[in-house]
Amino acid sequence: MGGLLIFLFIILPILKGAKRDERRSDVFKIFFCIYFLFAVLGAVFDSPIAAVAIIALVLYLFIKAKKKKESNEREQKYGWEKQTRTKQNSYGGTYQNTQSYSSRADAGTGRVFSVILPKQVSKRRKIVQDFNRKYDLYLTPEQVQGIVDSTYMSETWKREVEAMAGKYETIYEWFQGSTKWLRAYLYAFHVQDVTSDFSQQERIVTTAFEEIMRYSDSLSNLSVSERIKEINSKFYTNFDDVTYMIAYRFLESKGLFHTLEVTEPSRDDKDLDDLMEKYRTMPSE
């Protein structure tokens, strides 16, 4: 009975103080089962086996302290910043994780770390492939592989694939953040140019959007919705009101301005006015 009392006296504070993810860990479950077994045996046989349970507790606390120390060392080395997970992440999607980390490249190795993405190339590729197929992005297998490869050396491309790992109710949830211009480009254009260099990627998108908007300006007598139809027909694109306005505002931020107003075609009605005036002045019979 003494062993069981010791078990209850010690294990209850541990259960209360442990976090939910710690209680679900394999290490904690194994410890709990062994500890409980020792305590029950000590109570049944009234033997000093309860002392073994205390030793097991000490070992568990030692292992836990060691893991915490290693975690702190990794945090300092890799620059991880622990944050509280909200239901919606910065990309508009949601994850099952209860915590998130923002990571940066290690100054010594140049590697880009992520705790959201799996380390394996094949698994990252599957994330991009699934997103590409679900939302009809028209990325070629070579472009998918190029994006995946870039996640290991580019912080920005890593974040883009992290965003693709999110869950969205609609594609428009994805059009958020400072790179929504890229996402609108990948969604609207069926023929794309994708590069690992993000500065070059921005220039590519700027050129593509500028060509679209210059053509849009030539359709000044049409409404925006009518212009979008003409653009999609001519350039084999999939623009809608949202992606069109993202492109418009992106170019505007670059100092490239275009018009949205409908311009009524000018007409020379002078001859018609002269005929009407002549008709009015004719004597009636």
Coordinates of C-alpha atoms in Angstrom, one line a residue:
M1 CA 0.0 0.0 0.0
G2 CA 2.9 2.3 0.7
G3 CA 4.1 2.0 -2.9
L4 CA 0.7 2.9 -4.2
L5 CA 0.5 6.0 -2.0
I6 CA 4.0 7.1 -3.1
F7 CA 2.9 6.6 -6.7
L8 CA -0.2 8.8 -6.3
F9 CA 1.7 11.4 -4.3
I10 CA 4.3 11.8 -7.1
I11 CA 2.5 11.0 -10.3
L12 CA -0.5 13.3 -9.9
P13 CA 1.6 16.5 -9.8
I14 CA 3.5 15.3 -12.8
L15 CA 0.2 14.7 -14.8
K16 CA -1.0 18.1 -13.8
G17 CA 2.2 19.9 -14.7
A18 CA 2.8 18.1 -18.0
K19 CA 1.6 19.7 -21.2
R20 CA -0.9 17.9 -23.4
D21 CA 1.7 17.1 -26.1
E22 CA 4.1 15.8 -23.5
R23 CA 1.4 13.5 -22.1
R24 CA 0.8 12.1 -25.5
S25 CA 4.5 11.4 -26.2
D26 CA 5.7 7.8 -26.4
V27 CA 8.4 8.5 -23.7
F28 CA 5.8 9.7 -21.2
K29 CA 3.5 6.8 -22.0
I30 CA 6.3 4.2 -21.5
F31 CA 7.4 5.9 -18.3
F32 CA 3.8 6.0 -16.9
C33 CA 3.2 2.3 -17.6
I34 CA 6.4 1.2 -16.0
Y35 CA 6.0 3.5 -13.1
F36 CA 2.4 2.4 -12.5
L37 CA 3.4 -1.3 -12.8
F38 CA 6.1 -0.9 -10.2
A39 CA 3.7 1.0 -7.8
V40 CA 1.1 -1.7 -8.1
L41 CA 3.6 -4.5 -7.5
G42 CA 4.9 -2.7 -4.5
A43 CA 1.4 -2.3 -3.1
V44 CA 0.4 -6.0 -3.8
F45 CA 3.6 -7.6 -2.5
D46 CA 4.4 -4.9 0.1
S47 CA 8.0 -4.9 -1.1
P48 CA 10.6 -2.2 -1.5
I49 CA 9.9 -2.2 -5.2
A50 CA 8.4 1.2 -4.7
A51 CA 11.9 2.5 -4.4
V52 CA 12.5 1.3 -8.0
A53 CA 9.6 3.5 -9.0
I54 CA 11.2 6.5 -7.4
I55 CA 14.4 5.7 -9.3
A56 CA 12.4 5.5 -12.5
L57 CA 11.0 8.9 -11.7
V58 CA 14.4 10.4 -11.2
L59 CA 15.6 9.0 -14.6
Y60 CA 12.5 10.4 -16.3
L61 CA 13.1 13.9 -14.9
F62 CA 16.8 13.6 -15.9
I63 CA 15.9 12.7 -19.5
K64 CA 13.3 15.5 -19.7
A65 CA 15.8 18.1 -18.5
K66 CA 18.4 16.8 -21.0
K67 CA 15.9 17.1 -23.9
K68 CA 15.0 20.7 -22.8
K69 CA 18.6 21.6 -22.7
E70 CA 19.1 20.2 -26.3
S71 CA 16.0 22.1 -27.4
N72 CA 17.4 25.4 -26.0
E73 CA 20.7 24.8 -27.8
R74 CA 18.9 24.2 -31.1
E75 CA 16.9 27.3 -30.6
Q76 CA 20.0 29.4 -30.1
K77 CA 21.9 27.7 -33.0
Y78 CA 19.1 27.9 -35.7
G79 CA 17.4 31.1 -34.6
W80 CA 14.0 29.5 -33.9
E81 CA 11.4 31.9 -32.4
K82 CA 8.7 30.1 -30.6
Q83 CA 5.2 31.5 -31.1
T84 CA 1.7 30.7 -30.0
R85 CA -0.2 29.0 -32.7
T86 CA -3.5 30.6 -33.7
K87 CA -6.2 28.9 -35.7
Q88 CA -5.1 30.7 -38.8
N89 CA -1.5 31.1 -39.8
S90 CA 0.2 34.0 -41.6
Y91 CA -0.5 32.4 -45.0
G92 CA -4.2 32.1 -44.5
G93 CA -4.3 28.3 -44.0
T94 CA -4.5 26.2 -40.9
Y95 CA -2.2 23.5 -39.6
Q96 CA -2.7 20.7 -37.1
N97 CA 0.4 21.8 -35.1
T98 CA -0.2 23.4 -31.8
Q99 CA 3.0 25.5 -32.1
S100 CA 4.9 27.2 -34.9
Y101 CA 8.4 28.4 -35.5
S102 CA 9.9 31.0 -37.8
S103 CA 13.2 29.7 -39.0
R104 CA 16.1 31.3 -40.8
A105 CA 19.2 30.1 -42.6
D106 CA 22.1 29.0 -40.3
A107 CA 24.9 31.5 -40.8
G108 CA 27.5 28.7 -40.8
T109 CA 26.0 26.3 -43.3
G110 CA 23.6 28.5 -45.3
R111 CA 20.9 25.9 -44.9
V112 CA 17.2 26.9 -44.6
F113 CA 15.3 25.1 -41.9
S114 CA 11.6 24.4 -41.5
V115 CA 9.7 22.5 -38.9
I116 CA 6.5 22.7 -41.0
L117 CA 7.9 21.0 -44.1
P118 CA 9.3 17.5 -44.0
K119 CA 13.0 17.1 -44.7
Q120 CA 12.6 14.6 -47.5
V121 CA 12.6 15.9 -51.1
S122 CA 9.9 13.5 -52.2
K123 CA 7.5 14.6 -49.4
R124 CA 8.0 18.3 -50.2
R125 CA 7.4 17.5 -53.9
K126 CA 4.2 15.8 -53.0
I127 CA 3.0 19.0 -51.2
V128 CA 3.6 21.1 -54.3
Q129 CA 2.1 18.5 -56.6
D130 CA -1.1 18.1 -54.6
F131 CA -1.5 21.9 -54.4
N132 CA -0.8 22.3 -58.1
R133 CA -3.4 19.6 -59.0
K134 CA -6.0 20.8 -56.5
Y135 CA -6.0 24.5 -57.7
D136 CA -5.0 24.0 -61.3
L137 CA -1.8 26.0 -61.3
Y138 CA -0.4 24.4 -64.5
L139 CA 3.1 24.0 -63.0
T140 CA 5.2 21.5 -65.1
P141 CA 7.0 18.6 -63.3
E142 CA 10.3 20.5 -63.9
Q143 CA 8.9 23.7 -62.3
V144 CA 7.6 21.7 -59.3
Q145 CA 11.0 20.1 -58.8
G146 CA 12.7 23.5 -59.2
I147 CA 10.4 25.0 -56.5
V148 CA 11.1 22.1 -54.2
D149 CA 14.8 22.4 -54.7
S150 CA 14.7 26.1 -53.9
T151 CA 13.1 25.5 -50.5
Y152 CA 16.4 24.2 -49.3
M153 CA 18.3 27.4 -50.1
S154 CA 15.7 30.1 -50.4
E155 CA 13.8 31.3 -47.3
T156 CA 11.1 32.9 -49.5
W157 CA 10.5 29.8 -51.6
K158 CA 10.4 27.7 -48.4
R159 CA 7.7 30.0 -47.0
E160 CA 5.7 29.6 -50.3
V161 CA 5.7 25.8 -50.0
E162 CA 4.9 26.1 -46.3
A163 CA 1.8 28.1 -47.4
M164 CA 0.9 25.3 -49.9
A165 CA 0.9 22.9 -47.0
G166 CA -1.9 24.9 -45.4
K167 CA -5.6 24.0 -45.6
Y168 CA -7.9 26.5 -47.4
E169 CA -11.6 26.7 -47.8
T170 CA -11.1 28.6 -51.1
I171 CA -8.2 29.5 -53.2
Y172 CA -8.7 33.2 -52.3
E173 CA -7.5 32.5 -48.8
W174 CA -4.1 31.8 -50.4
F175 CA -4.0 35.2 -52.0
Q176 CA -2.6 36.9 -48.9
G177 CA 0.7 38.3 -47.6
S178 CA 3.5 40.1 -49.3
T179 CA 3.9 37.5 -52.1
K180 CA 0.3 37.5 -53.3
W181 CA 1.5 38.9 -56.6
L182 CA 3.4 35.6 -57.1
R183 CA 0.5 33.5 -56.2
A184 CA -1.8 35.5 -58.5
Y185 CA 0.7 34.9 -61.3
L186 CA 1.0 31.2 -60.7
Y187 CA -2.8 30.9 -60.6
A188 CA -3.7 33.2 -63.5
F189 CA -1.1 32.2 -66.1
H190 CA -1.2 28.8 -67.8
V191 CA 2.2 29.3 -69.2
Q192 CA 4.6 30.4 -66.5
D193 CA 8.3 31.1 -66.0
V194 CA 9.5 30.0 -62.6
T195 CA 13.1 30.6 -61.2
S196 CA 14.8 29.9 -57.9
D197 CA 16.1 33.5 -57.8
F198 CA 13.2 35.4 -56.2
S199 CA 14.4 38.9 -57.4
Q200 CA 14.4 37.6 -60.9
Q201 CA 11.0 36.0 -60.3
E202 CA 9.6 39.4 -59.3
R203 CA 10.9 40.9 -62.5
I204 CA 9.3 38.1 -64.6
V205 CA 6.0 38.7 -62.9
T206 CA 6.2 42.5 -63.3
T207 CA 6.9 42.1 -67.1
A208 CA 4.0 39.6 -67.5
F209 CA 1.5 41.8 -65.6
E210 CA 2.7 44.9 -67.4
E211 CA 1.9 43.3 -70.8
I212 CA -1.5 42.3 -69.6
M213 CA -2.3 45.8 -68.3
R214 CA -1.1 47.5 -71.4
Y215 CA -3.5 45.4 -73.4
S216 CA -6.2 46.2 -70.9
D217 CA -5.6 49.9 -71.4
S218 CA -6.2 49.5 -75.1
L219 CA -9.7 48.2 -74.2
S220 CA -10.7 51.5 -72.5
N221 CA -14.2 51.4 -73.8
L222 CA -14.9 48.1 -72.0
S223 CA -15.7 47.4 -68.4
V224 CA -13.2 45.6 -66.2
S225 CA -15.1 42.3 -66.4
E226 CA -15.2 42.6 -70.2
R227 CA -11.5 43.4 -70.3
I228 CA -10.7 40.3 -68.2
K229 CA -12.6 38.1 -70.7
E230 CA -10.6 39.6 -73.6
I231 CA -7.4 39.2 -71.7
N232 CA -8.1 35.5 -70.9
S233 CA -9.0 34.9 -74.6
K234 CA -5.9 36.5 -76.0
F235 CA -3.2 35.4 -73.5
Y236 CA -4.6 32.0 -72.5
T237 CA -4.8 33.1 -68.8
N238 CA -7.3 32.6 -66.0
F239 CA -7.7 36.1 -64.6
D240 CA -10.7 37.0 -62.5
D241 CA -11.5 40.2 -60.7
V242 CA -9.4 39.3 -57.7
T243 CA -6.2 38.3 -59.5
Y244 CA -6.7 41.2 -62.0
M245 CA -6.8 43.7 -59.1
I246 CA -3.8 42.1 -57.4
A247 CA -1.8 42.6 -60.7
Y248 CA -3.1 46.2 -61.0
R249 CA -2.1 47.1 -57.4
F250 CA 1.3 45.3 -57.7
L251 CA 2.2 47.4 -60.7
E252 CA 0.9 50.5 -59.0
S253 CA 3.3 49.8 -56.1
K254 CA 6.1 49.8 -58.7
G255 CA 5.1 53.1 -60.1
L256 CA 3.4 51.6 -63.2
F257 CA 0.0 53.0 -63.5
H258 CA -2.9 51.9 -65.6
T259 CA -6.5 53.0 -66.0
L260 CA -9.7 51.2 -64.9
E261 CA -12.2 53.8 -65.9
V262 CA -14.4 53.1 -69.0
T263 CA -13.9 55.7 -71.7
E264 CA -16.8 56.3 -73.9
P265 CA -15.9 56.4 -77.6
S266 CA -15.9 59.9 -79.0
R267 CA -18.4 60.6 -81.9
D268 CA -18.6 63.3 -84.4
D269 CA -22.3 64.1 -84.5
K270 CA -21.9 67.4 -86.4
D271 CA -23.2 66.1 -89.7
L272 CA -26.2 64.5 -87.9
D273 CA -26.9 67.7 -86.0
D274 CA -26.9 69.7 -89.3
L275 CA -29.3 67.3 -90.9
M276 CA -31.7 67.5 -87.9
E277 CA -31.5 71.3 -88.0
K278 CA -32.2 71.4 -91.7
Y279 CA -35.2 69.1 -91.2
R280 CA -36.6 71.3 -88.5
T281 CA -36.3 74.4 -90.6
M282 CA -38.0 72.9 -93.7
P283 CA -41.4 74.5 -94.4
S284 CA -44.3 72.1 -93.8
E285 CA -46.7 71.5 -96.6

